[in-house]
CSV table of C-alpha atoms in Angstrom, one decimal:
chain,number,residue,atom,x,y,z
A,1,MET,CA,9.4,-6.8,-9.7
A,2,SER,CA,7.3,-4.5,-7.6
A,3,GLU,CA,7.6,-5.0,-3.9
A,4,ALA,CA,5.0,-3.9,-1.4
A,5,TYR,CA,6.3,-1.4,1.1
A,6,ARG,CA,4.5,-0.6,4.3
A,7,VAL,CA,5.8,2.5,6.0
A,8,ASP,CA,4.5,5.0,8.5
A,9,VAL,CA,5.8,8.5,8.0
A,10,GLN,CA,5.4,11.0,10.8
A,11,ILE,CA,6.1,14.7,9.9
A,12,THR,CA,6.2,17.7,12.2
A,13,ALA,CA,6.9,21.3,11.5
A,14,PRO,CA,6.8,24.3,13.8
A,15,VAL,CA,4.6,27.2,12.8
A,16,TYR,CA,6.2,30.5,14.0
A,17,ASP,CA,4.2,33.6,14.8
A,18,THR,CA,5.6,35.2,11.6
A,19,GLU,CA,4.4,32.4,9.4
A,20,VAL,CA,1.2,31.6,7.6
A,21,THR,CA,0.0,28.1,8.6
A,22,ASP,CA,-1.2,27.3,5.1
A,23,ARG,CA,2.3,28.0,3.7
A,24,VAL,CA,3.9,25.6,6.2
A,25,ALA,CA,1.3,23.0,5.2
A,26,ASP,CA,2.2,23.6,1.6
A,27,ALA,CA,5.8,23.0,2.4
A,28,ILE,CA,4.9,19.6,3.8
A,29,THR,CA,2.6,18.6,1.0
A,30,ASN,CA,4.9,19.8,-1.8
A,31,VAL,CA,7.4,17.2,-0.7
A,32,PHE,CA,4.9,14.6,0.7
A,33,PRO,CA,1.8,15.1,-1.4
A,34,SER,CA,-0.1,12.1,0.1
A,35,ALA,CA,0.4,13.4,3.7
A,36,THR,CA,-2.7,14.3,5.8
A,37,VAL,CA,-1.9,17.5,7.7
A,38,GLU,CA,-3.4,18.5,11.1
A,39,GLN,CA,-2.9,21.7,12.9
A,40,GLN,CA,-1.7,21.5,16.6
A,41,PRO,CA,-0.9,24.5,18.8
A,42,GLY,CA,2.3,26.0,17.4
A,43,GLU,CA,3.0,23.2,14.9
A,44,LEU,CA,1.7,21.0,12.2
A,45,HIS,CA,1.6,17.2,12.3
A,46,ALA,CA,1.3,15.1,9.2
A,47,GLU,CA,1.2,11.4,8.4
A,48,ALA,CA,1.9,9.6,5.1
A,49,HIS,CA,2.4,6.1,4.0
A,50,ASP,CA,4.6,6.4,1.0
A,51,LEU,CA,7.7,8.3,0.0
A,52,GLU,CA,7.4,7.9,-3.8
A,53,HIS,CA,7.3,11.6,-4.6
A,54,PHE,CA,10.0,12.3,-2.1
A,55,SER,CA,12.1,9.7,-3.8
A,56,GLU,CA,11.5,11.4,-7.2
A,57,LEU,CA,12.7,14.7,-5.8
A,58,LEU,CA,15.9,13.0,-4.5
A,59,HIS,CA,16.5,11.5,-8.0
A,60,ARG,CA,15.8,14.9,-9.7
A,61,ARG,CA,18.3,16.7,-7.4
A,62,GLU,CA,20.8,13.9,-7.8
A,63,ILE,CA,21.3,13.7,-4.0
A,64,LEU,CA,20.8,10.0,-3.5
A,65,ASP,CA,24.2,9.5,-1.9
A,66,THR,CA,23.6,12.3,0.5
A,67,ALA,CA,20.1,10.9,1.3
A,68,ARG,CA,21.5,7.4,1.9
A,69,GLY,CA,24.1,8.8,4.3
A,70,VAL,CA,21.5,10.7,6.3
A,71,PHE,CA,19.1,7.7,6.4
A,72,PHE,CA,21.7,5.2,7.5
A,73,ASP,CA,23.3,7.6,10.0
A,74,THR,CA,19.9,8.0,11.8
A,75,ARG,CA,18.7,4.4,11.5
A,76,GLN,CA,17.6,2.9,14.8
A,77,GLY,CA,15.9,-0.5,14.4
A,78,ASP,CA,13.0,-0.3,12.0
A,79,ARG,CA,13.2,3.6,11.9
A,80,PHE,CA,15.2,6.4,10.3
A,81,SER,CA,14.7,10.1,10.5
A,82,PHE,CA,15.7,13.3,8.8
A,83,THR,CA,15.2,17.0,8.9
A,84,LEU,CA,14.4,19.2,5.9
A,85,LYS,CA,14.7,22.9,5.4
A,86,LYS,CA,11.2,24.4,5.4
A,87,GLN,CA,11.8,27.1,2.8
A,88,ALA,CA,13.2,24.7,0.3
A,89,ALA,CA,10.3,22.3,0.9
A,90,PHE,CA,7.9,25.1,0.1
A,91,GLU,CA,9.6,25.4,-3.3
A,92,GLY,CA,9.2,21.6,-3.7
A,93,VAL,CA,12.9,21.0,-3.2
A,94,VAL,CA,14.5,18.6,-0.9
A,95,THR,CA,17.3,20.1,1.2
A,96,PHE,CA,18.5,18.3,4.2
A,97,SER,CA,19.1,20.4,7.3
A,98,VAL,CA,22.3,19.3,9.0
A,99,GLY,CA,24.3,21.1,11.6
A,100,GLU,CA,22.9,24.5,12.6
A,101,PRO,CA,19.1,24.7,12.7
A,102,ASP,CA,17.6,26.6,9.8
A,103,GLU,CA,16.5,30.1,10.7
A,104,LEU,CA,13.2,29.6,8.8
A,105,GLY,CA,12.5,26.4,10.5
A,106,GLU,CA,12.6,22.7,9.7
A,107,ILE,CA,10.4,19.8,8.9
A,108,HIS,CA,11.2,16.8,11.0
A,109,VAL,CA,10.4,13.4,9.5
A,110,SER,CA,10.4,10.0,11.1
A,111,VAL,CA,9.9,6.9,9.1
A,112,ARG,CA,9.0,3.5,10.5
A,113,VAL,CA,9.3,0.6,8.0
A,114,GLU,CA,7.0,-2.3,8.6
A,115,GLU,CA,7.8,-4.3,5.5
A,116,PRO,CA,10.1,-5.4,4.1
A,117,ASP,CA,13.0,-3.9,6.2
A,118,VAL,CA,14.7,-0.5,6.6
A,119,GLU,CA,17.7,-1.3,4.3
A,120,SER,CA,15.5,-2.5,1.5
A,121,PHE,CA,13.2,0.5,1.8
A,122,ILE,CA,16.2,2.9,1.8
A,123,ASP,CA,17.6,1.1,-1.3
A,124,HIS,CA,14.1,1.6,-2.9
A,125,ILE,CA,13.8,5.4,-2.3
A,126,ALA,CA,17.5,6.3,-2.5
A,127,PRO,CA,19.3,3.5,-4.4
A,128,ARG,CA,23.0,3.1,-4.4
A,129,THR,CA,24.8,5.0,-7.1
A,130,GLN,CA,27.9,4.8,-9.3
A,131,ASP,CA,29.2,7.9,-10.9
A,132,GLY,CA,26.1,9.7,-9.6
A,133,ARG,CA,23.7,7.4,-11.4
A,134,PRO,CA,21.4,4.9,-9.6
A,135,ILE,CA,22.6,1.2,-9.8
A,136,ASP,CA,19.9,-1.3,-10.6
A,137,PRO,CA,20.3,-4.0,-7.9
A,138,ASP,CA,18.7,-6.6,-10.2
A,139,VAL,CA,21.4,-6.3,-12.9
């Protein structure tokens, strides 16, 4: 059964004087290919309405449990947020930034879930796992 998800994803990333703006934009679109990116003074703002490719990257790296922890730890009402390392994102790799800020900068992501609800959406993009493998909730 395919459920309709309605989400609003806001992405921001600083652009430092030593960086090429297009490379920072590539870091965003490598992880969020459907994002529309706009340049602002000193940073990029992007907006997307799905996290399908991001979810594929989480599955590929087998970091679903880590992702779920980050998402549920930051959940506030109908929102959750997370921060990614910019250099890893440029390589098309999802690496969460926790603790000390990354020296090469970070990509900040805020997700607002309109439908169905935050928990269901997190289960969709980062399903529960057993022994490192996703558990199908319909089984």
